[in-house]
Tab-separated table of C-alpha atoms and ligand atoms in Angstrom:
chain	number	residue	atom	x	y	z
Z	1	UNK	CA	0.000	0.000	0.000
Z	2	UNK	CA	1.444	3.357	-0.971
Z	3	UNK	CA	-0.852	5.623	1.055
Z	4	UNK	CA	0.766	7.967	3.534
Z	5	UNK	CA	1.006	6.445	7.035
Z	6	UNK	CA	-1.058	8.247	9.684
Z	7	UNK	CA	0.652	6.457	12.559
Z	8	UNK	CA	4.207	5.170	12.695
Z	9	UNK	CA	5.937	2.928	15.225
Z	10	UNK	CA	9.707	2.981	14.939
Z	11	UNK	CA	11.425	0.508	17.244
Z	12	UNK	CA	9.213	1.395	20.206
Z	13	UNK	CA	10.339	-0.074	23.523
Z	14	UNK	CA	8.395	0.475	26.753
Z	15	UNK	CA	9.536	-1.018	30.043
Z	16	UNK	CA	7.851	-0.808	33.425
Z	17	UNK	CA	10.574	-1.775	35.894
Z	18	UNK	CA	11.568	-5.279	34.890
Z	19	UNK	CA	8.505	-5.796	32.679
Z	20	UNK	CA	9.037	-5.111	28.988
Z	21	UNK	CA	5.554	-4.264	27.785
Z	22	UNK	CA	6.589	-3.336	24.218
Z	23	UNK	CA	9.841	-4.635	22.782
Z	24	UNK	CA	11.053	-2.987	19.572
Z	25	UNK	CA	7.767	-2.532	17.737
Z	26	UNK	CA	7.852	-1.106	14.188
Z	27	UNK	CA	4.899	-0.823	11.846
Z	28	UNK	CA	2.814	1.792	10.056
Z	29	UNK	CA	-0.872	2.555	9.709
Z	30	UNK	CA	-1.508	3.556	6.079
Z	31	UNK	CA	-4.276	6.012	5.293
Z	32	UNK	CA	-7.558	4.419	4.267
Z	33	UNK	CA	-7.088	1.127	6.085
Z	34	UNK	CA	-8.543	-0.608	9.104
Z	35	UNK	CA	-5.417	-1.860	10.884
Z	36	UNK	CA	-5.702	-4.403	13.659
Z	37	UNK	CA	-3.228	-4.587	16.527
Z	38	UNK	CA	-3.663	-8.171	17.519
Z	39	UNK	CA	-2.275	-10.044	20.491
Z	40	UNK	CA	-3.287	-11.999	23.587
Z	41	UNK	CA	-3.853	-10.442	27.020
Z	42	UNK	CA	-0.706	-8.673	28.189
Z	43	UNK	CA	0.838	-8.576	24.692
Z	44	UNK	CA	1.366	-4.814	24.926
Z	45	UNK	CA	-1.522	-3.513	22.812
Z	46	UNK	CA	-2.763	-0.886	25.251
Z	47	UNK	CA	0.788	0.206	26.051
Z	48	UNK	CA	1.558	0.619	22.338
Z	49	UNK	CA	-1.599	2.681	21.828
Z	50	UNK	CA	-0.912	4.819	24.917
Z	51	UNK	CA	2.620	5.542	23.674
Z	52	UNK	CA	1.305	6.637	20.268
Z	53	UNK	CA	-0.964	9.170	21.964
Z	54	UNK	CA	1.747	10.440	24.317
Z	55	UNK	CA	0.194	8.783	27.386
Z	56	UNK	CA	3.237	6.564	28.026
Z	57	UNK	CA	6.802	7.792	27.509
Z	58	UNK	CA	8.914	5.413	25.397
Z	59	UNK	CA	11.939	3.758	26.971
Z	60	UNK	CA	13.499	3.648	23.486
Z	61	UNK	CA	12.416	4.102	19.891
Z	62	UNK	CA	9.705	6.482	18.806
Z	63	UNK	CA	6.228	6.914	17.384
Z	64	UNK	CA	4.512	9.512	15.249
Z	65	UNK	CA	0.854	10.314	14.786
Z	66	UNK	CA	-0.359	12.518	11.911
Z	67	UNK	CA	3.334	13.269	11.265
Z	68	UNK	CA	3.939	14.589	14.806
Z	69	UNK	CA	6.182	12.942	17.389
Z	70	UNK	CA	5.601	13.237	21.160
Z	71	UNK	CA	7.425	16.335	22.374
Z	72	UNK	CA	7.138	18.170	19.056
Z	73	UNK	CA	5.274	21.508	19.140
Z	74	UNK	CA	2.390	20.181	17.027
Z	75	UNK	CA	1.947	16.908	18.903
Z	76	UNK	CA	-0.817	17.921	21.330
Z	77	UNK	CA	-2.878	19.408	18.500
Z	78	UNK	CA	-2.353	16.280	16.377
Z	79	UNK	CA	-3.554	14.026	19.213
Z	80	UNK	CA	-6.646	16.209	19.686
Z	81	UNK	CA	-7.505	15.589	16.043
Z	82	UNK	CA	-7.368	11.813	16.566
Z	83	UNK	CA	-10.542	10.099	17.748
Z	84	UNK	CA	-9.671	7.788	20.638
Z	85	UNK	CA	-11.317	5.093	22.696
Z	86	UNK	CA	-8.953	3.618	25.261
Z	87	UNK	CA	-9.711	1.343	28.190
Z	88	UNK	CA	-13.268	2.429	28.646
Z	89	UNK	CA	-14.538	5.726	27.303
Z	90	UNK	CA	-14.062	9.021	29.141
Z	91	UNK	CA	-17.672	10.072	29.700
Z	92	UNK	CA	-19.444	12.319	32.141
Z	93	UNK	CA	-21.583	9.915	34.173
Z	94	UNK	CA	-23.992	12.505	35.525
Z	95	UNK	CA	-25.001	13.886	32.207
Z	96	UNK	CA	-26.885	12.423	29.248
Z	97	UNK	CA	-25.425	10.794	26.171
Z	98	UNK	CA	-26.456	13.734	23.993
Z	99	UNK	CA	-24.980	16.241	26.444
Z	100	UNK	CA	-21.742	14.239	26.507
Z	101	UNK	CA	-21.598	14.608	22.747
Z	102	UNK	CA	-22.258	18.365	22.994
Z	103	UNK	CA	-19.506	18.793	25.602
Z	104	UNK	CA	-17.043	16.947	23.373
Z	105	UNK	CA	-18.130	18.953	20.311
Z	106	UNK	CA	-17.471	22.162	22.245
Z	107	UNK	CA	-14.075	20.870	23.392
Z	108	UNK	CA	-13.231	20.230	19.726
Z	109	UNK	CA	-14.548	23.703	18.816
Z	110	UNK	CA	-17.056	22.107	16.435
Z	111	UNK	CA	-19.776	24.586	15.661
Z	112	UNK	CA	-23.210	23.577	14.444
Z	113	UNK	CA	-22.517	19.954	15.340
Z	114	UNK	CA	-26.144	19.058	16.225
Z	115	UNK	CA	-26.854	17.155	13.013
Z	116	UNK	CA	-23.583	15.266	13.322
Z	117	UNK	CA	-24.326	14.424	16.963
Z	118	UNK	CA	-27.704	12.987	16.006
Z	119	UNK	CA	-26.187	11.049	13.111
Z	120	UNK	CA	-23.482	9.537	15.327
Z	121	UNK	CA	-25.921	8.654	18.109
Z	122	UNK	CA	-28.035	6.873	15.486
Z	123	UNK	CA	-24.953	5.193	14.023
Z	124	UNK	CA	-24.095	3.613	17.393
Z	125	UNK	CA	-27.731	2.797	18.166
Z	126	UNK	CA	-28.193	5.226	21.054
Z	127	UNK	CA	-30.863	7.563	19.667
Z	128	UNK	CA	-33.532	6.119	21.964
Z	129	UNK	CA	-31.304	6.533	25.019
Z	130	UNK	CA	-29.777	9.884	24.091
Z	131	UNK	CA	-31.459	11.658	27.015
Z	132	UNK	CA	-30.498	9.044	29.601
Z	133	UNK	CA	-27.685	9.780	32.064
Z	134	UNK	CA	-24.571	8.013	30.770
Z	135	UNK	CA	-23.676	6.779	34.253
Z	136	UNK	CA	-26.667	4.443	34.169
Z	137	UNK	CA	-25.580	2.878	30.853
Z	138	UNK	CA	-24.492	-0.741	30.574
Z	139	UNK	CA	-20.869	-1.336	29.653
Z	140	UNK	CA	-21.816	-1.987	26.039
Z	141	UNK	CA	-23.804	1.251	25.840
Z	142	UNK	CA	-20.867	3.160	27.315
Z	143	UNK	CA	-18.597	1.630	24.650
Z	144	UNK	CA	-21.024	2.749	21.940
Z	145	UNK	CA	-21.120	6.267	23.348
Z	146	UNK	CA	-17.320	6.222	23.505
Z	147	UNK	CA	-17.228	5.280	19.847
Z	148	UNK	CA	-19.633	8.077	18.912
Z	149	UNK	CA	-17.463	10.528	20.889
Z	150	UNK	CA	-14.345	9.262	19.087
Z	151	UNK	CA	-16.001	9.836	15.705
Z	152	UNK	CA	-17.089	13.422	16.390
Z	153	UNK	CA	-15.606	15.868	13.924
Z	154	UNK	CA	-14.960	13.140	11.341
Z	155	UNK	CA	-11.354	12.485	12.408
Z	156	UNK	CA	-8.803	11.389	9.822
Z	157	UNK	CA	-7.619	8.720	12.269
Z	158	UNK	CA	-9.316	6.872	15.120
Z	159	UNK	CA	-7.453	4.732	17.630
Z	160	UNK	CA	-9.684	2.210	19.367
Z	161	UNK	CA	-8.502	-0.088	22.151
Z	162	UNK	CA	-10.696	-3.212	22.171
Z	163	UNK	CA	-13.864	-1.351	21.166
Z	164	UNK	CA	-16.041	-4.469	21.228
Z	165	UNK	CA	-15.253	-5.215	24.895
Z	166	UNK	CA	-18.422	-5.450	26.910
Z	167	UNK	CA	-20.740	-5.635	23.923
Z	168	UNK	CA	-23.251	-8.439	23.442
Z	169	UNK	CA	-22.999	-10.560	20.256
Z	170	UNK	CA	-25.400	-8.366	18.293
Z	171	UNK	CA	-23.536	-5.252	19.457
Z	172	UNK	CA	-20.204	-6.773	18.445
Z	173	UNK	CA	-21.479	-7.438	14.924
Z	174	UNK	CA	-22.811	-3.865	14.635
Z	175	UNK	CA	-19.648	-2.224	15.918
Z	176	UNK	CA	-17.462	-4.334	13.623
Z	177	UNK	CA	-19.616	-3.336	10.668
Z	178	UNK	CA	-19.375	0.303	11.672
Z	179	UNK	CA	-15.572	0.117	12.003
Z	180	UNK	CA	-15.265	-1.584	8.619
Z	181	UNK	CA	-17.163	1.289	7.022
Z	182	UNK	CA	-15.031	4.056	8.564
Z	183	UNK	CA	-12.476	4.289	5.717
Z	184	UNK	CA	-15.378	5.062	3.352
Z	185	UNK	CA	-16.175	8.023	5.661
Z	186	UNK	CA	-12.580	9.228	5.361
Z	187	UNK	CA	-11.447	7.800	8.690
Z	188	UNK	CA	-8.458	5.475	9.009
Z	189	UNK	CA	-8.565	3.046	11.926
Z	190	UNK	CA	-6.035	1.521	14.321
Z	191	UNK	CA	-7.970	-0.977	16.428
Z	192	UNK	CA	-6.667	-3.435	19.006
Z	193	UNK	CA	-8.187	-6.796	19.726
Z	194	UNK	CA	-7.258	-10.099	21.308
Z	195	UNK	CA	-9.760	-11.885	19.093
Z	196	UNK	CA	-8.284	-13.363	15.969
Z	197	UNK	CA	-11.573	-13.962	14.219
Z	198	UNK	CA	-12.627	-10.394	14.929
Z	199	UNK	CA	-9.502	-8.909	13.342
Z	200	UNK	CA	-9.901	-11.155	10.347
Z	201	UNK	CA	-13.498	-10.017	9.861
Z	202	UNK	CA	-13.008	-6.335	10.545
Z	203	UNK	CA	-9.504	-5.363	9.400
Z	204	UNK	CA	-7.660	-4.921	6.114
Z	205	UNK	CA	-4.298	-5.346	7.796
Z	206	UNK	CA	-3.034	-6.772	11.051
Z	207	UNK	CA	0.041	-6.342	13.209
Z	208	UNK	CA	0.369	-9.442	15.364
Z	209	UNK	CA	2.244	-8.931	18.634
Z	210	UNK	CA	3.139	-11.307	21.438
Z	211	UNK	CA	5.049	-10.417	24.612
Z	212	UNK	CA	5.574	-6.933	23.225
Z	213	UNK	CA	7.216	-8.142	20.042
Z	214	UNK	CA	6.035	-8.020	16.473
Z	215	UNK	CA	5.413	-11.472	15.071
Z	216	UNK	CA	3.977	-10.599	11.697
Z	217	UNK	CA	2.477	-7.675	9.844
Z	218	UNK	CA	0.618	-7.287	6.574
Z	219	UNK	CA	-2.749	-7.479	4.906
Z	220	UNK	CA	-4.942	-10.298	6.168
Z	221	UNK	CA	-4.541	-12.076	2.829
Z	222	UNK	CA	-0.748	-11.728	3.014
Z	223	UNK	CA	-0.654	-13.054	6.563
Z	224	UNK	CA	-2.799	-16.025	5.649
Z	225	UNK	CA	-0.772	-16.762	2.551
Z	226	UNK	CA	2.598	-16.251	4.239
Z	227	UNK	CA	2.050	-17.877	7.596
Z	228	UNK	CA	-1.141	-19.758	7.806
Z	229	UNK	CA	-1.827	-21.690	4.686
Z	230	UNK	CA	-4.577	-20.142	2.660
Z	231	UNK	CA	-8.280	-19.906	2.202
Z	232	UNK	CA	-8.241	-22.348	-0.694
Z	233	UNK	CA	-5.848	-24.781	-2.299
Z	234	UNK	CA	-5.951	-26.001	-5.851
Z	235	UNK	CA	-4.110	-28.475	-8.018
Z	236	UNK	CA	-3.396	-27.902	-11.699
Z	237	UNK	CA	-1.005	-29.713	-14.062
Z	238	UNK	CA	2.465	-29.256	-12.498
Z	239	UNK	CA	3.895	-27.495	-15.556
Z	240	UNK	CA	1.051	-24.964	-15.436
Z	241	UNK	CA	1.335	-24.059	-11.744
Z	242	UNK	CA	3.514	-20.980	-12.258
Z	243	UNK	CA	1.266	-19.536	-14.954
Z	244	UNK	CA	-1.833	-20.351	-12.871
Z	245	UNK	CA	-0.389	-18.409	-9.907
Z	246	UNK	CA	0.234	-15.432	-12.191
Z	247	UNK	CA	-3.357	-15.519	-13.507
Z	248	UNK	CA	-4.779	-15.685	-9.976
Z	249	UNK	CA	-2.618	-12.767	-8.860
Z	250	UNK	CA	-3.910	-10.750	-11.791
Z	251	UNK	CA	-7.412	-11.664	-10.578
Z	252	UNK	CA	-6.561	-9.935	-7.271
Z	253	UNK	CA	-5.852	-13.067	-5.229
Z	254	UNK	CA	-2.729	-14.140	-3.382
Z	255	UNK	CA	-1.443	-17.344	-4.960
Z	256	UNK	CA	1.600	-19.206	-3.709
Z	257	UNK	CA	2.995	-22.341	-5.329
Z	258	UNK	CA	3.773	-25.063	-2.827
Z	259	UNK	CA	6.586	-27.631	-3.009
Z	260	UNK	CA	4.142	-30.397	-3.884
Z	261	UNK	CA	2.824	-28.477	-6.894
Z	262	UNK	CA	-0.342	-27.314	-5.213
Z	263	UNK	CA	-1.331	-23.660	-5.172
Z	264	UNK	CA	-2.345	-21.969	-1.942
Z	265	UNK	CA	-4.838	-19.248	-2.775
Z	266	UNK	CA	-6.035	-16.490	-0.436
Z	267	UNK	CA	-8.044	-13.321	-0.758
Z	268	UNK	CA	-11.665	-12.315	-0.694
Z	269	UNK	CA	-12.932	-15.655	-1.955
Z	270	UNK	CA	-16.550	-16.604	-1.384
Z	271	UNK	CA	-16.771	-19.222	-4.052
Z	272	UNK	CA	-14.297	-21.638	-5.629
Z	273	UNK	CA	-15.413	-20.414	-9.056
Z	274	UNK	CA	-13.413	-17.232	-8.384
Z	275	UNK	CA	-10.374	-19.502	-8.753
Z	276	UNK	CA	-11.486	-21.995	-11.398
Z	277	UNK	CA	-13.080	-19.487	-13.796
Z	278	UNK	CA	-10.084	-17.181	-14.466
Z	279	UNK	CA	-7.912	-20.266	-14.905
Z	280	UNK	CA	-10.355	-21.913	-17.326
Z	281	UNK	CA	-10.534	-18.644	-19.296
Z	282	UNK	CA	-6.796	-19.020	-19.899
Z	283	UNK	CA	-7.063	-22.697	-20.787
Z	284	UNK	CA	-5.920	-24.101	-17.438
Z	285	UNK	CA	-8.188	-26.716	-15.961
Z	286	UNK	CA	-8.380	-27.241	-12.235
Z	287	UNK	CA	-7.882	-30.875	-11.230
Z	288	UNK	CA	-8.829	-30.374	-7.610
Z	289	UNK	CA	-10.021	-27.442	-5.537
Z	290	UNK	CA	-10.611	-27.473	-1.826
Z	291	UNK	CA	-11.196	-25.099	1.039
Z	292	UNK	CA	-8.428	-24.930	3.629
Z	293	UNK	CA	-9.271	-24.550	7.279
Z	294	UNK	CA	-6.349	-22.289	8.160
Z	295	UNK	CA	-7.426	-18.851	9.225
Z	296	UNK	CA	-5.721	-16.121	11.226
Z	297	UNK	CA	-6.005	-18.342	14.268
Z	298	UNK	CA	-3.719	-20.805	12.527
Z	299	UNK	CA	-1.286	-17.996	11.713
Z	300	UNK	CA	-1.128	-16.946	15.332
Z	301	UNK	CA	-0.719	-20.453	16.676
Z	302	UNK	CA	2.015	-21.185	14.160
Z	303	UNK	CA	3.850	-17.994	15.065
Z	304	UNK	CA	3.659	-18.468	18.819
Z	305	UNK	CA	4.291	-22.210	18.902
Z	306	UNK	CA	7.427	-21.897	21.025
Z	307	UNK	CA	6.867	-18.393	22.335
Z	308	UNK	CA	9.940	-17.452	20.359
Z	309	UNK	CA	9.404	-15.629	17.117
Z	310	UNK	CA	12.574	-16.914	15.459
Z	311	UNK	CA	11.637	-20.528	15.988
Z	312	UNK	CA	8.047	-19.623	15.257
Z	313	UNK	CA	9.147	-18.073	11.973
Z	314	UNK	CA	10.855	-21.325	11.042
Z	315	UNK	CA	7.809	-23.312	12.102
Z	316	UNK	CA	5.457	-21.108	10.117
Z	317	UNK	CA	7.451	-21.677	6.952
Z	318	UNK	CA	6.438	-25.319	7.206
Z	319	UNK	CA	2.781	-24.558	7.735
Z	320	UNK	CA	2.232	-23.073	4.301
Z	321	UNK	CA	0.788	-26.210	2.698
F	401	ATP	N1	1.430	1.105	34.054
F	401	ATP	C1	1.998	-0.095	34.099
F	401	ATP	N2	2.840	-0.443	35.088
F	401	ATP	C2	3.425	-1.665	35.121
F	401	ATP	N3	3.230	-2.614	34.189
F	401	ATP	C3	2.411	-2.336	33.172
F	401	ATP	C4	1.749	-1.069	33.074
F	401	ATP	N4	0.996	-1.079	31.941
F	401	ATP	C5	1.168	-2.301	31.374
F	401	ATP	N5	2.012	-3.049	32.100
F	401	ATP	C6	2.454	-4.417	31.788
F	401	ATP	O1	2.834	-4.439	30.433
F	401	ATP	C7	2.393	-5.634	29.790
F	401	ATP	C8	1.530	-5.290	28.595
F	401	ATP	O2	0.302	-4.742	29.087
F	401	ATP	P1	-0.811	-4.108	28.133
F	401	ATP	O3	-1.882	-3.601	28.993
F	401	ATP	O4	-0.171	-3.173	27.185
F	401	ATP	O5	-1.291	-5.405	27.339
F	401	ATP	P2	-2.582	-5.605	26.421
F	401	ATP	O6	-2.093	-6.287	25.189
F	401	ATP	O7	-3.316	-4.346	26.273
F	401	ATP	O8	-3.433	-6.664	27.254
F	401	ATP	P3	-5.054	-6.859	27.397
F	401	ATP	O9	-5.479	-7.692	26.219
F	401	ATP	O10	-5.193	-7.630	28.669
F	401	ATP	O11	-5.690	-5.509	27.428
F	401	ATP	C9	1.700	-6.460	30.869
F	401	ATP	O12	2.628	-7.368	31.395
F	401	ATP	C10	1.318	-5.421	31.894
F	401	ATP	O13	1.268	-5.984	33.182
F	402	MG	MG1	-5.242	-3.759	26.755
C-alpha cells in the first residue's frame, strides 16, 4: 500500500521496571485502512496505543501520529484531532449521552454539530437513550457512546482499544460493521483486539504482537498466505502451476505455489469459481479445488508455537501447505 502512514511505530520499547511491555515494535498505519493490533492479554496492545498518543513515555524508539512525534510543538494538537477510545470511554456519568456529545463537540470547537451528533448517536444505536444519564448505561452502551465521541468531527484517524469489549454478540457485529465502514467516511482506523476472528473479519491489515514483540504484519490475505496456509488450495497440471499463480494474482488473489505443486490461494474468496473461472478462461483446468481450514487463528498459533518468534518463523514456513 502506498498511502501515507497516519501512525508510525519505529522501534518502540516500553519497560515498566523489569517488565518489557513493548519490545522494539515497528509498523505503520496507512491512510484508508482498518489496521488491527492483535495479540493476547498482556501482549502490549494498550501500552503501544498509549505511547502513540503520548500517554506513556517510550523507553526507546519512537512513534509519530499525523506526522507529529511526542514532544514536538504540534503533537498535542495532532492528538486532539485523533478520535480515541482507550480502556473504557471518558464520559461524564452525571449527564446524558447527547450532552456528553455536545460537551465533546465544544471541546473540539465544532460549531453547528447538532446534526452530526444525532447522526453519530443513530450510528451507534443510542438515539432512543440519548437523554439518559450516561452513568446508568451498561458497559456496552458506554462503549457505543465512547465510539460516537471518538467519531465526532470526522477524524482522519481513530485509535480504538478493544472497542467491542463489553458488547453483546449483536452489538459486536454492529460495531465491527461500523468500524469496517469508517475508511469510506474518510477515517483510518487503528484498532486493538485479542480476538483473531474479529480482526480477520473487521480489518484490512493486522500487526500481530506477542510479549511486546512483532510477530507478523501485513494485509490479512498476506498473513494467511505467508504464515497460515490459505483460504483455498488447488491443483493444476504441475507445468502450469507458475502460470496459474500469475493468472490468480492478476485476478486480485494471493497465490503461492507449494513444493508439492499445489497452489495456496487467499483473498476475498466466497466461491471456488473465483479460482477456477479465471484459470479456465486461460485454458488451465483445475484438477482439484478445496477449502483450507487455516485462518488467522492458525497464523497466530504457528507464530507463537514456542513463544519465540525466530523458531516460530521457522515453524510457520512449514505450515504453508
Ligand atoms: N502502568 C503499568 N505499570 C506496570 N506494568 C504495566 C503497566 N501497563 C502495562 N504493564 C504491563 O505491560 C504488559 C503489557 O500490558 P498491556 O496492557 O499493554 O497489554 P494488552 O495487550 O493491552 O493486554 P489486554 O489484552 O489484557 O488488554 C503487561 O505485562 C502489563 O502488566
Ligand atoms: Mg489492553
